[in-house]
Amino acid sequence: MRLAECTLCILLATQVSVTAGLDPRVLDVDKEKSRAKPGSRMTSRDRDTIHNWVSWYASEGPGASGKSKLGLRQPINREPKYFHEPSGPGGGHYDKRYFRRFIEEKQRNQHLKYLIRAWLEWTQKQNIETWLAHGTLLGWWWSSEILPWDSDLDVQVSEATLKNLAETYNMTTWSWAFEDGNVKKDYLLDINPYWTDRQRSSTSNLIDGRWVDKSSGLFIDITGLSETHPDSRPGIVTCKNMHRYHVNEIYPLRPAQFEDYQAYVPYAFDKVLIQEYRSKAFTLTEYDKYQWQPALNTWVKKENLQPRKLVTLRNGKKMKIKEDEPRGLEAVPKPTLMQNLQRLVRYWQ
């Protein structure tokens, strides 16, 4: 009889919902987030719900103590990954919630143009300070355009701006109509609830926010810069991905044109880019399958630039050589060292 009672207890325990032991605030998070309507702002109650959940998770949630009931040491994971991407090659550049399919390069570039244009217009209308960063900043330096091989975009904000985005605009959707082709798109501003942890505690949440194209899943990564060690490293600001700058390298921001719209770049953009990509970022005129063409002020695919054909040499070896009659853009000469130096000086002025 005793054995039957124990067996019955075990069976009942295994049927209990996995959410039974969770704090009710955890179950409310998705409900609160789903209430955000297009163009609406998160209420103080919404923000408090997520804030309370984050606080509960850190202090009482799974793995908070670091030990199991048996006293064995368990891995601590106080910050589960917030943003998720689809699996597969190239999946890391799509938001999983809105991913439909992988987009071809040419079409993807057009989506990204709309994406950055909407971000720049929206931030200026809301009087929000932001500037281009990483590969997006490098694309501005070369041609004031998105690099053709880029599959996502990067911008940075100050910690104060990040706080404003989280408290005022988080989880709001904004519709944008573009003049060319009467294209209309919806963009979601999503700030990572772990943005308040300004030091790198794990690699799960290096990105503080995203501006997401809901029609494709493509996004802009938003990272905040904070002065994490004001006593030992005053004036040094950093993001969670360990990019460090002196505030004088960032401010005052320089106005610039990017994708035919008003943008801003760091004051010492040259130093910022050299720190991240080294000086070759200013002189390397071939990357992957692209080559820089100064006469066109853009990057062009090599197969379009230098058509070649397979020929058999006298010794029997086969080699791809340039065709005798130049076609298309291959007649445009490569930039000289002096041209590259002149370009660098022009941007320093």
Short mmCIF file of C-alpha atoms in Angstrom, two decimals:
data_model
loop_
_atom_site.label_atom_id
_atom_site.label_comp_id
_atom_site.label_asym_id
_atom_site.label_seq_id
_atom_site.Cartn_x
_atom_site.Cartn_y
_atom_site.Cartn_z
CA MET A 1 0.00 0.00 0.00
CA ARG A 2 2.81 2.38 0.91
CA LEU A 3 4.54 1.63 -2.38
CA ALA A 4 1.35 2.38 -4.33
CA GLU A 5 0.95 5.75 -2.55
CA CYS A 6 4.55 6.75 -3.39
CA THR A 7 4.06 5.74 -7.00
CA LEU A 8 0.87 7.81 -7.23
CA CYS A 9 2.66 10.87 -5.76
CA ILE A 10 5.44 10.59 -8.32
CA LEU A 11 2.97 10.36 -11.20
CA LEU A 12 1.07 13.41 -9.99
CA ALA A 13 4.28 15.40 -9.56
CA THR A 14 5.38 14.71 -13.09
CA GLN A 15 2.09 16.03 -14.45
CA VAL A 16 2.43 19.44 -12.79
CA SER A 17 3.04 22.23 -15.31
CA VAL A 18 6.64 23.35 -15.61
CA THR A 19 5.45 26.89 -14.92
CA ALA A 20 4.02 26.01 -11.55
CA GLY A 21 7.19 26.86 -9.66
CA LEU A 22 7.81 30.14 -11.44
CA ASP A 23 7.03 33.52 -10.01
CA PRO A 24 3.79 34.88 -11.60
CA ARG A 25 5.73 37.90 -12.82
CA VAL A 26 7.64 35.66 -15.24
CA LEU A 27 4.39 34.57 -16.87
CA ASP A 28 3.24 38.17 -17.26
CA VAL A 29 6.21 39.34 -19.35
CA ASP A 30 5.02 38.06 -22.72
CA LYS A 31 1.50 39.29 -21.99
CA GLU A 32 2.74 42.78 -21.24
CA LYS A 33 5.00 42.88 -24.29
CA SER A 34 2.22 41.66 -26.58
CA ARG A 35 0.03 44.57 -25.49
CA ALA A 36 2.33 47.11 -27.14
CA LYS A 37 0.44 48.42 -30.16
CA PRO A 38 1.95 50.12 -33.22
CA GLY A 39 3.09 53.60 -32.29
CA SER A 40 2.19 53.07 -28.63
CA ARG A 41 4.57 53.59 -25.73
CA MET A 42 5.23 51.27 -22.86
CA THR A 43 3.43 52.27 -19.68
CA SER A 44 5.11 52.52 -16.31
CA ARG A 45 3.25 49.36 -15.31
CA ASP A 46 4.71 47.50 -18.30
CA ARG A 47 8.22 48.63 -17.45
CA ASP A 48 7.79 47.74 -13.78
CA THR A 49 6.63 44.24 -14.73
CA ILE A 50 9.77 43.55 -16.74
CA HIS A 51 11.99 45.25 -14.16
CA ASN A 52 10.47 43.13 -11.38
CA TRP A 53 10.92 39.99 -13.44
CA VAL A 54 14.59 40.77 -14.08
CA SER A 55 15.14 41.47 -10.38
CA TRP A 56 13.34 38.27 -9.37
CA TYR A 57 15.27 36.19 -11.89
CA ALA A 58 18.61 37.43 -10.57
CA SER A 59 17.80 36.92 -6.89
CA GLU A 60 15.35 34.00 -6.78
CA GLY A 61 15.14 32.51 -10.26
CA PRO A 62 16.66 29.30 -11.62
CA GLY A 63 20.38 29.03 -10.89
CA ALA A 64 20.45 32.14 -8.70
CA SER A 65 21.97 30.33 -5.74
CA GLY A 66 24.41 28.40 -7.89
CA LYS A 67 23.66 25.18 -5.96
CA SER A 68 21.15 22.39 -6.35
CA LYS A 69 19.11 20.96 -3.49
CA LEU A 70 21.77 18.27 -3.19
CA GLY A 71 24.43 20.89 -2.57
CA LEU A 72 26.16 20.31 -5.91
CA ARG A 73 27.57 23.29 -7.76
CA GLN A 74 25.43 24.24 -10.79
CA PRO A 75 26.24 26.67 -13.65
CA ILE A 76 25.02 30.19 -12.94
CA ASN A 77 23.09 31.81 -15.77
CA ARG A 78 21.52 34.97 -14.46
CA GLU A 79 21.18 36.47 -17.91
CA PRO A 80 19.50 34.14 -20.40
CA LYS A 81 20.00 35.27 -23.99
CA TYR A 82 17.37 37.85 -24.92
CA PHE A 83 17.74 38.29 -28.68
CA HIS A 84 17.57 35.12 -30.76
CA GLU A 85 18.60 34.44 -34.35
CA PRO A 86 17.70 31.58 -36.71
CA SER A 87 20.22 28.80 -37.16
CA GLY A 88 22.22 28.22 -40.31
CA PRO A 89 24.84 30.21 -42.26
CA GLY A 90 23.97 33.90 -42.23
CA GLY A 91 21.21 33.39 -39.68
CA GLY A 92 23.00 35.54 -37.12
CA HIS A 93 21.94 38.66 -39.01
CA TYR A 94 18.20 38.08 -38.73
CA ASP A 95 15.88 38.42 -35.76
CA LYS A 96 14.25 35.02 -35.28
CA ARG A 97 10.81 36.45 -34.49
CA TYR A 98 10.44 38.02 -37.94
CA PHE A 99 12.66 35.79 -40.05
CA ARG A 100 10.95 34.49 -43.20
CA ARG A 101 13.76 33.58 -45.58
CA PHE A 102 17.35 34.44 -46.41
CA ILE A 103 17.41 37.45 -48.71
CA GLU A 104 19.71 37.71 -51.70
CA GLU A 105 22.53 40.23 -51.48
CA LYS A 106 21.17 42.90 -53.82
CA GLN A 107 17.69 42.82 -52.33
CA ARG A 108 19.13 42.69 -48.81
CA ASN A 109 21.11 45.86 -49.43
CA GLN A 110 17.89 47.69 -50.34
CA HIS A 111 16.22 46.48 -47.13
CA LEU A 112 19.20 47.78 -45.15
CA LYS A 113 18.99 51.16 -46.87
CA TYR A 114 15.37 51.50 -45.77
CA LEU A 115 16.34 50.28 -42.31
CA ILE A 116 19.04 52.90 -41.66
CA ARG A 117 17.02 55.68 -43.30
CA ALA A 118 14.06 54.96 -41.00
CA TRP A 119 16.35 54.89 -37.95
CA LEU A 120 18.03 58.20 -38.82
CA GLU A 121 14.72 59.92 -39.53
CA TRP A 122 13.06 58.55 -36.41
CA THR A 123 15.91 59.47 -34.04
CA GLN A 124 16.06 63.00 -35.40
CA LYS A 125 12.31 63.47 -35.05
CA GLN A 126 12.50 62.24 -31.44
CA ASN A 127 15.65 64.31 -30.79
CA ILE A 128 17.64 61.17 -29.94
CA GLU A 129 21.42 61.26 -30.23
CA THR A 130 23.01 58.38 -32.15
CA TRP A 131 25.99 57.84 -34.44
CA LEU A 132 27.31 55.28 -36.94
CA ALA A 133 29.62 52.56 -35.66
CA HIS A 134 31.79 49.61 -36.74
CA GLY A 135 31.26 48.41 -40.34
CA THR A 136 28.54 50.99 -40.92
CA LEU A 137 31.00 53.75 -40.02
CA LEU A 138 33.57 52.23 -42.37
CA GLY A 139 31.00 52.22 -45.17
CA TRP A 140 30.44 55.94 -44.56
CA TRP A 141 34.18 56.63 -44.83
CA TRP A 142 34.50 54.93 -48.19
CA SER A 143 31.39 56.01 -50.04
CA SER A 144 28.77 57.31 -47.57
CA GLU A 145 26.90 54.09 -48.29
CA ILE A 146 26.38 50.66 -46.75
CA LEU A 147 29.19 48.26 -47.63
CA PRO A 148 27.76 45.82 -50.21
CA TRP A 149 28.85 42.76 -48.22
CA ASP A 150 27.30 43.96 -44.95
CA SER A 151 24.27 42.01 -43.74
CA ASP A 152 23.46 44.13 -40.69
CA LEU A 153 24.09 47.65 -39.40
CA ASP A 154 25.55 49.15 -36.23
CA VAL A 155 24.91 52.36 -34.31
CA GLN A 156 25.93 53.54 -30.86
CA VAL A 157 24.32 55.71 -28.20
CA SER A 158 25.32 57.05 -24.81
CA GLU A 159 24.15 55.34 -21.63
CA ALA A 160 21.79 58.26 -20.94
CA THR A 161 20.22 57.87 -24.39
CA LEU A 162 19.94 54.11 -23.91
CA LYS A 163 18.07 54.71 -20.64
CA ASN A 164 15.69 57.09 -22.42
CA LEU A 165 15.03 54.53 -25.18
CA ALA A 166 14.34 51.80 -22.62
CA GLU A 167 12.03 53.86 -20.43
CA THR A 168 10.17 55.83 -23.09
CA TYR A 169 10.09 53.94 -26.39
CA ASN A 170 10.77 50.27 -25.67
CA MET A 171 8.67 47.72 -27.59
CA THR A 172 7.03 50.33 -29.80
CA THR A 173 6.42 49.83 -33.51
CA TRP A 174 6.79 52.63 -36.04
CA SER A 175 5.52 52.65 -39.60
CA TRP A 176 7.54 54.30 -42.36
CA ALA A 177 6.50 55.12 -45.92
CA PHE A 178 9.34 55.67 -48.37
CA GLU A 179 9.10 57.89 -51.41
CA ASP A 180 10.66 55.47 -53.89
CA GLY A 181 8.14 52.83 -54.90
CA ASN A 182 5.65 53.76 -52.18
CA VAL A 183 7.28 51.20 -49.89
CA LYS A 184 5.82 51.00 -46.38
CA LYS A 185 7.49 49.13 -43.54
CA ASP A 186 7.05 48.60 -39.80
CA TYR A 187 10.03 48.80 -37.45
CA LEU A 188 10.21 47.61 -33.86
CA LEU A 189 12.43 49.24 -31.25
CA ASP A 190 13.35 46.49 -28.77
CA ILE A 191 15.68 47.26 -25.85
CA ASN A 192 17.29 44.30 -24.09
CA PRO A 193 15.97 44.15 -20.48
CA TYR A 194 19.55 43.48 -19.35
CA TRP A 195 20.80 46.82 -20.65
CA THR A 196 21.16 48.03 -17.04
CA ASP A 197 24.09 45.65 -16.51
CA ARG A 198 26.72 47.88 -18.04
CA GLN A 199 29.64 45.50 -17.54
CA ARG A 200 30.17 42.32 -19.48
CA SER A 201 28.96 39.46 -17.28
CA SER A 202 28.36 37.02 -20.15
CA THR A 203 28.36 36.90 -23.94
CA SER A 204 24.61 36.32 -24.15
CA ASN A 205 23.56 39.97 -24.13
CA LEU A 206 26.29 42.05 -25.75
CA ILE A 207 23.69 43.96 -27.80
CA ASP A 208 21.63 46.49 -25.86
CA GLY A 209 18.87 46.98 -28.41
CA ARG A 210 17.67 46.46 -31.94
CA TRP A 211 15.75 48.39 -34.59
CA VAL A 212 14.07 45.49 -36.41
CA ASP A 213 12.46 45.35 -39.85
CA LYS A 214 9.35 43.29 -39.09
CA SER A 215 8.92 42.32 -42.74
CA SER A 216 12.32 40.60 -43.06
CA GLY A 217 13.94 40.22 -39.63
CA LEU A 218 16.95 42.33 -40.64
CA PHE A 219 18.04 44.74 -37.91
CA ILE A 220 20.31 47.49 -36.66
CA ASP A 221 22.33 46.61 -33.56
CA ILE A 222 22.20 49.34 -30.91
CA THR A 223 24.95 49.40 -28.28
CA GLY A 224 25.39 51.86 -25.44
CA LEU A 225 28.67 53.34 -24.20
CA SER A 226 29.19 53.73 -20.45
CA GLU A 227 31.94 54.98 -18.17
CA THR A 228 32.23 51.74 -16.21
CA HIS A 229 35.34 52.66 -14.16
CA PRO A 230 35.15 56.42 -13.50
CA ASP A 231 37.78 56.30 -10.72
CA SER A 232 40.47 54.18 -12.36
CA ARG A 233 39.69 55.07 -16.02
CA PRO A 234 38.00 58.45 -16.09
CA GLY A 235 36.70 59.53 -19.50
CA ILE A 236 36.89 56.00 -20.95
CA VAL A 237 33.59 54.68 -22.24
CA THR A 238 32.98 51.10 -23.30
CA CYS A 239 30.30 48.76 -24.60
CA LYS A 240 29.71 45.16 -23.50
CA ASN A 241 31.68 43.92 -26.50
CA MET A 242 34.83 45.52 -25.05
CA HIS A 243 35.16 48.39 -27.54
CA ARG A 244 36.73 51.26 -25.58
CA TYR A 245 36.96 54.93 -26.50
CA HIS A 246 37.91 58.18 -24.86
CA VAL A 247 34.97 60.57 -24.77
CA ASN A 248 37.06 63.05 -26.79
CA GLU A 249 37.16 60.50 -29.62
CA ILE A 250 33.37 60.45 -29.73
CA TYR A 251 32.41 64.05 -28.95
CA PRO A 252 31.61 66.46 -30.42
CA LEU A 253 29.84 64.38 -33.05
CA ARG A 254 30.44 65.29 -36.69
CA PRO A 255 27.43 65.75 -39.00
CA ALA A 256 27.67 63.58 -42.10
CA GLN A 257 25.66 62.27 -45.03
CA PHE A 258 24.91 58.55 -45.11
CA GLU A 259 22.67 56.91 -47.69
CA ASP A 260 21.53 60.41 -48.73
CA TYR A 261 20.37 61.34 -45.25
CA GLN A 262 21.67 63.31 -42.29
CA ALA A 263 23.72 61.20 -39.87
CA TYR A 264 26.46 61.64 -37.26
CA VAL A 265 29.89 60.05 -36.83
CA PRO A 266 32.46 60.16 -34.00
CA TYR A 267 34.72 63.21 -33.89
CA ALA A 268 37.92 61.14 -34.21
CA PHE A 269 36.41 58.67 -36.66
CA ASP A 270 39.82 57.90 -38.17
CA LYS A 271 41.26 56.84 -34.82
CA VAL A 272 38.15 54.86 -33.98
CA LEU A 273 38.34 52.93 -37.26
CA ILE A 274 42.09 52.31 -37.00
CA GLN A 275 41.66 50.93 -33.47
CA GLU A 276 39.05 48.48 -34.72
CA TYR A 277 40.24 47.59 -38.22
CA ARG A 278 43.86 48.84 -38.30
CA SER A 279 45.14 51.33 -40.88
CA LYS A 280 44.60 48.92 -43.79
CA ALA A 281 40.90 49.77 -43.56
CA PHE A 282 41.76 53.05 -45.36
CA THR A 283 43.92 51.57 -48.12
CA LEU A 284 42.72 48.01 -48.78
CA THR A 285 40.93 48.24 -52.12
CA GLU A 286 39.95 44.59 -52.47
CA TYR A 287 37.77 42.70 -50.02
CA ASP A 288 36.13 39.33 -50.52
CA LYS A 289 34.64 39.49 -54.05
CA TYR A 290 34.64 43.29 -54.27
CA GLN A 291 37.06 45.91 -55.53
CA TRP A 292 37.01 49.65 -54.88
CA GLN A 293 36.64 51.89 -57.93
CA PRO A 294 37.51 55.56 -57.24
CA ALA A 295 36.11 56.73 -60.58
CA LEU A 296 32.71 55.38 -59.52
CA ASN A 297 33.14 56.07 -55.81
CA THR A 298 31.78 52.63 -54.97
CA TRP A 299 32.65 48.95 -54.54
CA VAL A 300 32.11 46.68 -57.55
CA LYS A 301 32.05 42.91 -57.77
CA LYS A 302 35.26 41.50 -59.26
CA GLU A 303 33.46 39.23 -61.70
CA ASN A 304 31.79 42.30 -63.18
CA LEU A 305 35.02 44.23 -63.01
CA GLN A 306 37.59 41.92 -64.56
CA PRO A 307 36.15 39.20 -66.81
CA ARG A 308 38.58 36.33 -67.29
CA LYS A 309 38.73 33.20 -69.39
CA LEU A 310 40.42 29.85 -68.97
CA VAL A 311 43.32 29.29 -71.40
CA THR A 312 45.83 26.45 -71.89
CA LEU A 313 49.49 27.49 -71.82
CA ARG A 314 52.28 25.93 -73.93
CA ASN A 315 53.45 23.83 -71.01
CA GLY A 316 49.96 22.33 -70.71
CA LYS A 317 48.94 24.19 -67.58
CA LYS A 318 45.62 26.00 -67.46
CA MET A 319 45.26 29.53 -66.17
CA LYS A 320 42.54 32.15 -65.92
CA ILE A 321 43.74 35.34 -67.57
CA LYS A 322 42.14 38.67 -68.37
CA GLU A 323 40.42 38.85 -71.73
CA ASP A 324 42.22 40.78 -74.44
CA GLU A 325 39.41 43.26 -75.00
CA PRO A 326 38.49 45.12 -71.80
CA ARG A 327 34.78 45.10 -71.14
CA GLY A 328 32.79 47.20 -68.74
CA LEU A 329 34.62 48.60 -65.74
CA GLU A 330 37.93 46.72 -65.83
CA ALA A 331 39.53 49.61 -67.73
CA VAL A 332 39.15 51.86 -64.69
CA PRO A 333 42.58 51.93 -62.99
CA LYS A 334 43.08 50.99 -59.35
CA PRO A 335 43.60 53.93 -56.96
CA THR A 336 47.21 54.89 -56.36
CA LEU A 337 48.79 55.30 -52.94
CA MET A 338 48.71 59.09 -53.42
CA GLN A 339 44.97 58.99 -54.20
CA ASN A 340 44.33 57.04 -51.02
CA LEU A 341 46.42 59.49 -48.97
CA GLN A 342 44.59 62.46 -50.48
CA ARG A 343 41.28 60.81 -49.60
CA LEU A 344 42.41 60.30 -46.00
CA VAL A 345 43.58 63.92 -45.69
CA ARG A 346 40.27 65.17 -47.07
CA TYR A 347 38.35 63.36 -44.34
CA TRP A 348 40.72 64.63 -41.63
CA GLN A 349 39.99 68.21 -42.52
#
